[in-house]
Short mmCIF file of C-alpha atoms in Angstrom, two decimals:
data_model
loop_
_atom_site.label_atom_id
_atom_site.label_comp_id
_atom_site.label_asym_id
_atom_site.label_seq_id
_atom_site.Cartn_x
_atom_site.Cartn_y
_atom_site.Cartn_z
CA UNK A 1 61.23 -7.49 88.58
CA UNK A 2 62.47 -8.43 84.84
CA UNK A 3 60.42 -7.22 82.15
CA UNK A 4 60.32 -10.40 80.51
CA UNK A 5 58.95 -11.36 83.55
CA UNK A 6 56.42 -9.38 83.49
CA UNK A 7 54.19 -10.91 81.50
CA UNK A 8 54.52 -14.24 83.00
CA UNK A 9 53.92 -12.82 86.94
CA UNK A 10 50.18 -10.79 84.32
CA UNK A 11 49.22 -14.39 83.73
CA UNK A 12 49.34 -15.87 87.30
CA UNK A 13 48.11 -12.87 88.61
CA UNK A 14 45.24 -13.16 85.84
CA UNK A 15 44.50 -16.74 86.52
CA UNK A 16 44.61 -16.15 90.28
CA UNK A 17 42.21 -13.93 89.99
CA UNK A 18 39.95 -15.98 87.84
CA UNK A 19 39.56 -18.82 89.83
CA UNK A 20 38.85 -16.62 92.95
CA UNK A 21 36.00 -15.49 91.27
CA UNK A 22 34.76 -18.67 90.34
CA UNK A 23 34.72 -19.51 94.05
CA UNK A 24 33.03 -17.06 94.98
CA UNK A 25 30.80 -16.37 91.99
CA UNK A 26 28.21 -20.32 90.99
CA UNK A 27 27.01 -17.77 88.42
CA UNK A 28 26.44 -18.93 85.06
CA UNK A 29 29.65 -18.18 82.01
CA UNK A 30 26.28 -16.09 80.35
CA UNK A 31 26.46 -13.73 83.32
CA UNK A 32 30.28 -13.25 83.85
CA UNK A 33 32.88 -13.40 80.72
CA UNK A 34 35.93 -13.26 82.68
CA UNK A 35 36.76 -9.95 85.19
CA UNK A 36 37.12 -8.13 81.75
CA UNK A 37 33.34 -8.18 80.91
CA UNK A 38 32.51 -7.31 84.62
CA UNK A 39 34.89 -3.62 84.72
CA UNK A 40 33.40 -3.30 81.06
CA UNK A 41 29.22 -3.38 82.76
CA UNK A 42 30.20 -0.25 84.50
CA UNK A 43 29.53 2.07 81.61
CA UNK A 44 26.59 0.32 80.93
CA UNK A 45 24.17 3.80 80.56
CA UNK A 46 21.66 3.79 83.89
CA UNK A 47 23.41 2.54 86.14
CA UNK A 48 23.47 6.57 87.77
CA UNK A 49 27.42 5.40 88.71
CA UNK A 50 29.69 6.92 86.29
CA UNK A 51 28.39 10.10 86.65
CA UNK A 52 28.68 10.52 90.15
CA UNK A 53 32.43 9.05 90.31
CA UNK A 54 33.19 11.70 86.83
CA UNK A 55 31.76 14.34 89.52
CA UNK A 56 33.36 13.43 92.75
CA UNK A 57 37.39 13.40 90.39
CA UNK A 58 36.23 17.14 88.89
CA UNK A 59 35.76 17.55 92.78
CA UNK A 60 39.36 16.14 93.06
CA UNK A 61 40.88 18.66 90.85
CA UNK A 62 38.76 21.61 91.30
CA UNK A 63 40.37 21.31 95.38
CA UNK A 64 43.60 20.93 93.93
CA UNK A 65 44.37 23.94 91.29
CA UNK A 66 42.38 25.28 94.46
CA UNK A 67 45.44 24.79 96.85
CA UNK A 68 47.21 25.62 93.97
CA UNK A 69 45.80 29.15 93.55
CA UNK A 70 46.07 29.60 97.42
CA UNK A 71 49.34 28.59 97.95
CA UNK A 72 50.92 31.02 94.74
CA UNK A 73 51.51 27.65 93.11
CA UNK A 74 55.16 27.89 94.43
CA UNK A 75 54.82 23.86 96.37
CA UNK A 76 52.71 22.47 92.53
CA UNK A 77 56.09 24.08 90.81
CA UNK A 78 58.61 22.12 92.97
CA UNK A 79 56.61 19.42 91.83
CA UNK A 80 56.71 19.23 88.90
CA UNK A 81 59.95 20.26 88.52
CA UNK A 82 61.06 17.28 90.49
CA UNK A 83 59.01 14.87 88.88
CA UNK A 84 60.49 16.80 84.72
CA UNK A 85 64.19 15.71 86.39
CA UNK A 86 62.63 12.17 87.10
CA UNK A 87 60.83 11.43 84.10
CA UNK A 88 64.45 12.50 82.01
CA UNK A 89 66.63 10.72 84.61
CA UNK A 90 63.73 7.12 83.54
CA UNK A 91 64.29 8.17 79.98
CA UNK A 92 68.28 8.40 79.71
CA UNK A 93 68.90 4.42 81.88
CA UNK A 94 65.69 3.16 80.44
CA UNK A 95 64.81 4.12 76.54
CA UNK A 96 61.03 6.08 75.74
CA UNK A 97 59.80 3.05 74.35
CA UNK A 98 59.93 1.01 76.85
CA UNK A 99 59.76 2.93 79.70
CA UNK A 100 56.47 5.04 78.43
CA UNK A 101 54.38 1.64 77.68
CA UNK A 102 55.74 -0.06 80.68
CA UNK A 103 54.58 2.82 82.69
CA UNK A 104 51.32 2.85 81.19
CA UNK A 105 50.90 -1.06 82.62
CA UNK A 106 52.06 -0.53 85.38
CA UNK A 107 48.93 2.92 86.46
CA UNK A 108 46.64 0.96 83.99
CA UNK A 109 47.21 -2.65 86.01
CA UNK A 110 46.89 -0.13 89.46
CA UNK A 111 44.27 1.75 88.80
CA UNK A 112 42.06 -1.52 87.87
CA UNK A 113 43.93 -3.24 91.42
CA UNK A 114 43.03 -1.32 93.02
CA UNK A 115 39.08 -0.29 91.57
CA UNK A 116 38.22 -4.29 92.17
CA UNK A 117 39.25 -3.91 95.63
CA UNK A 118 37.62 -1.32 96.28
CA UNK A 119 33.82 -3.14 94.88
CA UNK A 120 34.84 -6.51 96.19
CA UNK A 121 35.18 -4.47 99.38
CA UNK A 122 31.22 -2.71 98.54
CA UNK A 123 30.25 -5.93 97.74
CA UNK A 124 31.47 -7.46 101.09
CA UNK A 125 29.67 -5.44 102.80
CA UNK A 126 26.16 -4.98 100.72
CA UNK A 127 26.29 -8.55 99.51
CA UNK A 128 28.06 -10.76 102.69
CA UNK A 129 26.47 -13.88 100.93
CA UNK A 130 28.71 -13.59 98.40
CA UNK A 131 27.69 -15.01 95.02
CA UNK A 132 26.77 -11.65 92.79
CA UNK A 133 29.13 -9.29 91.42
CA UNK A 134 27.77 -6.02 92.25
CA UNK A 135 27.25 -4.42 89.05
CA UNK A 136 24.81 -7.54 88.30
CA UNK A 137 22.49 -6.50 91.27
CA UNK A 138 22.30 -3.18 89.90
CA UNK A 139 22.08 -3.85 86.09
CA UNK A 140 19.24 -6.50 87.43
CA UNK A 141 17.71 -3.89 90.08
CA UNK A 142 17.77 -0.88 87.35
CA UNK A 143 16.01 -3.40 84.81
CA UNK A 144 13.30 -4.48 86.88
CA UNK A 145 12.98 -0.63 88.00
CA UNK A 146 12.18 0.58 84.02
CA UNK A 147 9.86 -2.54 84.00
CA UNK A 148 5.84 -2.09 83.83
CA UNK A 149 3.24 -1.47 86.44
CA UNK A 150 1.61 -4.59 86.77
CA UNK A 151 -1.29 -5.75 88.21
CA UNK A 152 -3.05 -8.87 89.41
CA UNK A 153 -5.57 -10.26 91.03
CA UNK A 154 -6.76 -13.60 91.99
CA UNK A 155 -5.88 -16.00 94.98
CA UNK A 156 -4.81 -19.89 95.96
CA UNK A 157 -2.02 -20.90 94.66
CA UNK A 158 -2.39 -19.84 91.23
CA UNK A 159 -1.43 -16.12 92.04
CA UNK A 160 1.25 -16.82 93.50
CA UNK A 161 2.59 -19.00 90.77
CA UNK A 162 2.14 -16.30 88.16
CA UNK A 163 4.01 -13.96 90.64
CA UNK A 164 6.89 -16.12 91.40
CA UNK A 165 7.27 -15.50 87.10
CA UNK A 166 6.60 -11.99 86.73
CA UNK A 167 9.26 -10.73 89.63
CA UNK A 168 11.47 -11.65 87.28
CA UNK A 169 10.70 -8.90 84.72
CA UNK A 170 9.12 -5.96 86.49
CA UNK A 171 9.80 -4.92 90.23
CA UNK A 172 6.13 -2.96 90.16
CA UNK A 173 4.07 -5.36 90.63
CA UNK A 174 0.60 -5.27 92.02
CA UNK A 175 -0.89 -8.80 93.57
CA UNK A 176 -4.70 -7.98 95.20
CA UNK A 177 -5.71 -10.79 96.75
CA UNK A 178 -8.71 -11.91 97.32
CA UNK A 179 -9.84 -12.36 101.69
CA UNK A 180 -12.42 -14.66 101.28
CA UNK A 181 -10.89 -17.59 102.16
CA UNK A 182 -12.28 -19.38 104.99
CA UNK A 183 -10.92 -22.84 105.38
CA UNK A 184 -7.85 -24.90 106.79
CA UNK A 185 -5.08 -22.30 108.98
CA UNK A 186 -6.56 -19.45 107.19
CA UNK A 187 -10.42 -20.33 108.77
CA UNK A 188 -9.19 -20.82 111.26
CA UNK A 189 -7.58 -17.77 112.86
CA UNK A 190 -10.32 -16.19 110.81
CA UNK A 191 -12.93 -18.29 113.30
CA UNK A 192 -11.11 -18.24 116.28
CA UNK A 193 -9.10 -14.54 116.38
CA UNK A 194 -11.31 -12.73 113.95
CA UNK A 195 -8.27 -11.40 111.26
CA UNK A 196 -8.69 -11.67 107.98
CA UNK A 197 -7.24 -14.60 106.38
CA UNK A 198 -3.96 -15.08 105.82
CA UNK A 199 -2.95 -17.64 103.92
CA UNK A 200 -3.64 -16.42 99.92
CA UNK A 201 -1.16 -13.42 100.80
CA UNK A 202 1.29 -15.22 102.21
CA UNK A 203 1.74 -17.34 99.88
CA UNK A 204 1.81 -14.14 97.21
CA UNK A 205 4.12 -12.34 99.56
CA UNK A 206 6.68 -15.89 99.77
CA UNK A 207 6.99 -15.27 95.85
CA UNK A 208 7.50 -11.96 95.59
CA UNK A 209 10.31 -12.57 97.94
CA UNK A 210 13.77 -11.32 96.71
CA UNK A 211 15.31 -12.36 100.07
CA UNK A 212 17.65 -14.92 100.93
CA UNK A 213 15.78 -18.87 100.65
CA UNK A 214 15.98 -20.11 104.48
CA UNK A 215 14.16 -16.51 105.46
CA UNK A 216 11.50 -17.20 102.68
CA UNK A 217 10.86 -21.43 104.05
CA UNK A 218 10.29 -19.69 107.27
CA UNK A 219 7.75 -17.82 106.72
CA UNK A 220 6.28 -20.38 104.43
CA UNK A 221 6.61 -23.53 107.41
CA UNK A 222 3.31 -25.50 108.77
CA UNK A 223 3.38 -27.01 112.54
CA UNK A 224 3.26 -30.59 112.80
CA UNK A 225 3.08 -31.01 116.23
CA UNK A 226 1.77 -29.05 119.49
CA UNK A 227 -1.85 -28.16 120.58
CA UNK A 228 -3.79 -25.86 119.06
CA UNK A 229 -0.30 -25.26 116.08
CA UNK A 230 -1.16 -28.07 113.65
CA UNK A 231 -2.16 -26.53 110.30
CA UNK A 232 -1.07 -23.19 111.47
CA UNK A 233 1.97 -21.73 109.13
CA UNK A 234 4.56 -19.94 110.63
CA UNK A 235 3.47 -16.94 107.82
CA UNK A 236 -0.08 -17.09 108.69
CA UNK A 237 0.72 -16.81 112.93
CA UNK A 238 3.23 -14.52 112.00
CA UNK A 239 1.04 -12.18 109.22
CA UNK A 240 -1.94 -12.11 112.08
CA UNK A 241 0.39 -10.61 115.02
CA UNK A 242 1.45 -8.31 112.86
CA UNK A 243 -2.02 -7.44 112.17
CA UNK A 244 -2.88 -6.77 115.98
CA UNK A 245 0.35 -5.13 116.90
CA UNK A 246 0.16 -2.39 113.97
CA UNK A 247 -3.77 -2.45 113.84
CA UNK A 248 -5.06 -4.01 110.73
CA UNK A 249 -3.75 -6.28 107.65
CA UNK A 250 -1.94 -4.40 105.03
CA UNK A 251 0.17 -2.32 107.73
CA UNK A 252 0.84 -6.01 108.72
CA UNK A 253 1.22 -6.69 105.20
CA UNK A 254 3.72 -3.67 104.36
CA UNK A 255 6.02 -4.77 107.52
CA UNK A 256 5.91 -8.49 106.29
CA UNK A 257 7.19 -7.46 102.53
CA UNK A 258 10.09 -4.99 104.59
CA UNK A 259 11.41 -8.49 105.71
CA UNK A 260 11.40 -10.57 103.04
CA UNK A 261 12.22 -7.98 100.79
CA UNK A 262 9.09 -7.79 98.31
CA UNK A 263 9.60 -6.71 94.71
CA UNK A 264 6.04 -4.80 94.46
CA UNK A 265 3.73 -4.92 96.94
CA UNK A 266 0.84 -7.48 97.97
CA UNK A 267 -2.64 -5.95 98.31
CA UNK A 268 -5.96 -7.48 100.43
CA UNK A 269 -9.03 -6.43 97.70
CA UNK A 270 -11.07 -5.30 101.13
CA UNK A 271 -10.24 -4.79 104.58
CA UNK A 272 -14.01 -6.31 105.14
CA UNK A 273 -14.44 -9.45 106.47
CA UNK A 274 -15.88 -10.73 103.27
CA UNK A 275 -17.82 -14.33 103.26
CA UNK A 276 -19.35 -15.68 99.98
CA UNK A 277 -22.13 -16.95 99.36
CA UNK A 278 -23.04 -19.02 96.19
CA UNK A 279 -26.71 -19.87 94.36
CA UNK A 280 -27.15 -23.78 92.98
CA UNK A 281 -28.80 -25.50 90.20
CA UNK A 282 -30.69 -27.17 92.72
CA UNK A 283 -31.95 -23.89 94.53
CA UNK A 284 -29.23 -24.71 97.39
CA UNK A 285 -27.75 -21.51 98.25
CA UNK A 286 -24.37 -22.48 100.00
CA UNK A 287 -22.33 -20.46 102.14
CA UNK A 288 -18.96 -19.99 103.18
CA UNK A 289 -15.73 -20.63 100.06
CA UNK A 290 -15.16 -23.78 101.11
CA UNK A 291 -18.58 -25.40 101.66
CA UNK A 292 -18.73 -24.23 97.88
CA UNK A 293 -16.79 -26.54 96.29
CA UNK A 294 -17.47 -29.63 98.47
CA UNK A 295 -20.93 -28.71 97.97
CA UNK A 296 -20.77 -30.72 94.39
CA UNK A 297 -23.79 -28.39 92.61
CA UNK A 298 -23.75 -26.32 89.41
CA UNK A 299 -22.96 -22.42 90.24
CA UNK A 300 -25.60 -20.84 88.76
CA UNK A 301 -24.77 -16.68 91.06
CA UNK A 302 -22.00 -15.75 93.23
CA UNK A 303 -21.79 -13.00 95.90
CA UNK A 304 -20.67 -12.12 99.00
CA UNK A 305 -21.55 -10.71 102.60
CA UNK A 306 -21.79 -7.60 102.81
CA UNK A 307 -22.87 -7.09 99.80
CA UNK A 308 -19.94 -4.06 98.13
CA UNK A 309 -17.55 -3.97 99.98
CA UNK A 310 -15.65 -0.77 100.40
CA UNK A 311 -12.15 -1.11 98.17
CA UNK A 312 -8.82 -1.11 99.87
CA UNK A 313 -7.62 2.38 98.26
CA UNK A 314 -4.27 1.63 97.89
CA UNK A 315 -5.62 -1.42 95.65
CA UNK A 316 -7.96 0.86 94.20
CA UNK A 317 -4.98 3.34 93.06
CA UNK A 318 -2.71 0.58 91.38
CA UNK A 319 -5.46 -0.43 89.44
CA UNK A 320 -5.84 3.38 88.23
CA UNK A 321 -1.43 3.38 87.53
CA UNK A 322 -1.43 -0.50 86.12
CA UNK A 323 0.04 -0.58 82.77
CA UNK A 324 -0.59 -3.99 82.50
CA UNK A 325 -3.31 -5.72 83.90
CA UNK A 326 -3.66 -10.21 84.77
CA UNK A 327 -6.67 -11.79 85.95
CA UNK A 328 -6.39 -15.34 86.58
CA UNK A 329 -5.38 -18.52 86.94
CA UNK A 330 -7.07 -19.41 90.23
CA UNK A 331 -9.63 -21.34 91.21
CA UNK A 332 -12.64 -19.23 89.02
CA UNK A 333 -15.82 -18.62 91.44
CA UNK A 334 -13.54 -18.93 95.52
CA UNK A 335 -10.55 -17.10 93.97
CA UNK A 336 -10.04 -15.05 90.74
CA UNK A 337 -14.05 -13.29 91.09
CA UNK A 338 -14.69 -12.57 94.73
CA UNK A 339 -12.03 -9.94 93.64
CA UNK A 340 -14.37 -8.62 91.75
CA UNK A 341 -17.34 -8.69 93.86
CA UNK A 342 -15.80 -5.70 95.14
CA UNK A 343 -17.59 -3.36 92.68
CA UNK A 344 -14.68 -0.57 92.70
CA UNK A 345 -11.79 -2.98 91.83
CA UNK A 346 -14.34 -4.23 88.79
CA UNK A 347 -14.96 -0.46 88.27
CA UNK A 348 -11.31 0.32 87.57
CA UNK A 349 -10.66 -2.65 86.24
CA UNK A 350 -13.47 -1.65 83.55
CA UNK A 351 -12.46 1.57 82.72
CA UNK A 352 -9.22 1.06 81.80
CA UNK A 353 -7.15 1.45 79.00
CA UNK A 354 -4.41 -0.83 79.16
CA UNK A 355 -3.97 -4.30 77.53
CA UNK A 356 -5.87 -6.29 80.20
CA UNK A 357 -5.33 -10.36 79.78
CA UNK A 358 -7.89 -13.33 81.53
CA UNK A 359 -5.67 -16.82 82.28
CA UNK A 360 -7.79 -19.78 82.39
CA UNK A 361 -7.01 -22.37 83.98
CA UNK A 362 -6.15 -25.60 82.44
CA UNK A 363 -7.94 -28.24 83.80
CA UNK A 364 -11.24 -27.94 85.16
CA UNK A 365 -12.10 -27.15 88.91
CA UNK A 366 -14.90 -30.49 90.58
CA UNK A 367 -17.87 -29.20 92.34
CA UNK A 368 -16.70 -25.25 90.67
CA UNK A 369 -16.04 -25.67 86.99
CA UNK A 370 -17.66 -28.51 86.00
CA UNK A 371 -17.88 -29.02 82.25
CA UNK A 372 -16.95 -25.87 82.04
CA UNK A 373 -14.98 -24.60 77.77
CA UNK A 374 -13.36 -21.58 78.07
CA UNK A 375 -16.00 -19.09 77.09
CA UNK A 376 -17.60 -20.68 79.80
CA UNK A 377 -15.28 -18.53 82.19
CA UNK A 378 -14.99 -15.61 80.73
CA UNK A 379 -19.14 -15.79 80.97
CA UNK A 380 -19.38 -16.72 84.19
CA UNK A 381 -16.80 -13.32 85.12
CA UNK A 382 -18.71 -11.45 82.83
CA UNK A 383 -21.89 -12.42 84.91
CA UNK A 384 -20.46 -11.52 88.30
CA UNK A 385 -19.51 -8.95 87.09
CA UNK A 386 -22.21 -7.58 85.11
CA UNK A 387 -19.58 -6.12 82.28
CA UNK A 388 -16.40 -7.30 80.08
CA UNK A 389 -13.37 -6.81 82.11
CA UNK A 390 -10.84 -7.75 79.86
CA UNK A 391 -9.45 -7.81 76.08
CA UNK A 392 -7.93 -10.79 75.87
CA UNK A 393 -7.57 -14.57 77.61
CA UNK A 394 -4.30 -17.30 77.14
CA UNK A 395 -5.22 -20.60 76.47
CA UNK A 396 -2.70 -23.74 77.28
CA UNK A 397 -1.86 -25.05 73.16
CA UNK A 398 -0.50 -28.79 74.11
CA UNK A 399 -2.44 -31.20 75.53
CA UNK A 400 -1.75 -33.23 79.32
CA UNK A 401 -0.20 -36.55 78.62
CA UNK A 402 -1.64 -39.67 79.22
CA UNK A 403 -1.10 -40.04 82.24
CA UNK A 404 -1.49 -37.32 83.62
CA UNK A 405 -5.38 -36.97 82.46
CA UNK A 406 -6.02 -40.60 83.42
CA UNK A 407 -5.05 -38.84 87.25
CA UNK A 408 -7.28 -36.26 87.05
CA UNK A 409 -10.26 -37.96 85.36
CA UNK A 410 -10.65 -40.15 89.01
CA UNK A 411 -10.81 -36.97 90.30
CA UNK A 412 -14.04 -35.72 87.58
CA UNK A 413 -11.07 -32.89 86.70
CA UNK A 414 -10.48 -32.32 82.74
CA UNK A 415 -8.92 -30.00 80.03
CA UNK A 416 -10.84 -27.18 79.68
CA UNK A 417 -11.40 -27.35 75.40
CA UNK A 418 -11.16 -24.30 73.62
CA UNK A 419 -14.50 -23.41 71.83
CA UNK A 420 -12.79 -20.76 69.56
CA UNK A 421 -15.82 -19.94 68.06
CA UNK A 422 -17.97 -18.73 71.27
CA UNK A 423 -15.03 -16.77 72.99
CA UNK A 424 -14.45 -14.93 69.66
CA UNK A 425 -18.16 -14.10 69.96
CA UNK A 426 -17.73 -12.66 73.36
CA UNK A 427 -15.55 -10.45 72.17
CA UNK A 428 -11.91 -12.28 73.04
CA UNK A 429 -9.27 -11.94 71.72
CA UNK A 430 -7.09 -16.51 71.20
CA UNK A 431 -4.05 -16.19 73.14
CA UNK A 432 -2.51 -19.54 72.37
CA UNK A 433 0.54 -21.33 73.95
CA UNK A 434 2.62 -23.80 75.68
CA UNK A 435 2.75 -22.72 79.20
CA UNK A 436 1.74 -25.92 81.75
CA UNK A 437 4.14 -27.35 83.77
CA UNK A 438 3.58 -31.26 84.58
CA UNK A 439 4.77 -34.09 87.07
CA UNK A 440 6.70 -37.13 85.56
CA UNK A 441 6.13 -38.89 88.38
CA UNK A 442 2.45 -37.45 90.20
CA UNK A 443 1.61 -36.26 86.77
CA UNK A 444 0.13 -33.05 88.53
CA UNK A 445 -0.80 -29.99 86.49
CA UNK A 446 0.13 -26.76 86.72
CA UNK A 447 1.26 -23.17 84.93
CA UNK A 448 5.11 -22.61 84.37
CA UNK A 449 5.80 -19.11 86.10
CA UNK A 450 9.11 -18.85 83.96
CA UNK A 451 6.77 -19.90 80.36
CA UNK A 452 3.94 -17.66 81.22
CA UNK A 453 4.67 -15.03 82.56
CA UNK A 454 7.30 -14.68 79.40
CA UNK A 455 4.58 -15.60 77.94
CA UNK A 456 2.07 -12.62 79.28
CA UNK A 457 4.69 -9.89 79.07
CA UNK A 458 5.86 -10.94 75.04
CA UNK A 459 1.48 -9.88 74.24
CA UNK A 460 1.64 -7.09 76.44
CA UNK A 461 4.81 -5.38 74.20
CA UNK A 462 2.77 -6.28 70.69
CA UNK A 463 -0.97 -5.00 73.20
CA UNK A 464 0.89 -1.71 73.32
CA UNK A 465 2.03 -1.63 69.25
CA UNK A 466 -1.68 -2.41 68.29
#
């Protein structure tokens, strides 16, 4: 190859690498600004890679030095002489101002080529799907494991939706989930087999899963045919079978977490067979979580049988180690409060000095919180626990569209009104944020998991400095 053709070949090589990189990596350009940018990422602090490469290189130098000392340096001397004669001959044929840069460029090119091929080989083994650079995975891993220890309490779709956003900010997440559900697939398994209801736990595991999408969809798959299978989800049946094999639900969750590569951990609030009851304003006493909402009455008091169930020790430990606690969102009386009816959990939250925040629902829930304001939600939690458990409350700022309001009004559901003065008198800080997601076709309203998680982490950062 002539010197004039070398830059051309180098440009062709660079273009070829760029095309291959793009075909293998569909990620946005913000995550990769060319191959050189990927190489420089390896210099980022905290990867725990550079130090080991330096130690390995030092070992090679020391081993070579030891070999030279052992052999009396005779081979080294002849090799150096041979190299000196070769370089002298090169300098005589090609001027040093040409041969020097050419050799340097060739050496750098070989180093980069060798490192690229080595890292690509490692990447293909560790990530056969090939949709992410290894250095990006390492940087993301280090970032997530430097995140705060977050404990989120609740149940239903509200908690799983929150977790889906939180897992992008920290890998140290503990989800404490209610086990009072007695409806749907979970209720059937609870009545027929006697296991704790796995439905809310399954949703949280799927939300925190870092495994490929197909496996998560399998865990959430719901059977549509088959005697005795209709309505059951595969994840519920899997957790039920694992509970029988492992001995209890806690061990079953741990095994499922490994299968789904869950970021953090999911824990039941208690391993006791808990059943909710509620006393209504009209004097009725309703038994069972699913029956409370269907009763369509004003709830005055809520409790559980057995009273004062023992907490799962790991859940209490997670609360004691937490840097940040989040309560809700979710159904007030059937998802949020049931966790707080476990005395050890309520006590651990109350005794904590870390930032604690409650995410209030956007809409009232028929049969549970009809006509409730933000202050009414807070009073219900304080009344059930006998003490205040959180410092601040998140309230949706933007009002839903007219289409959504009409849709929900047909179900007797309306936006939760913020009564500022009453909330302030209860000693809570108000955090107003636009964290709502509204489906344009159906008008369905949910918290946006990414916006909600981002807002909560920003509030946590500010709360630490207060």
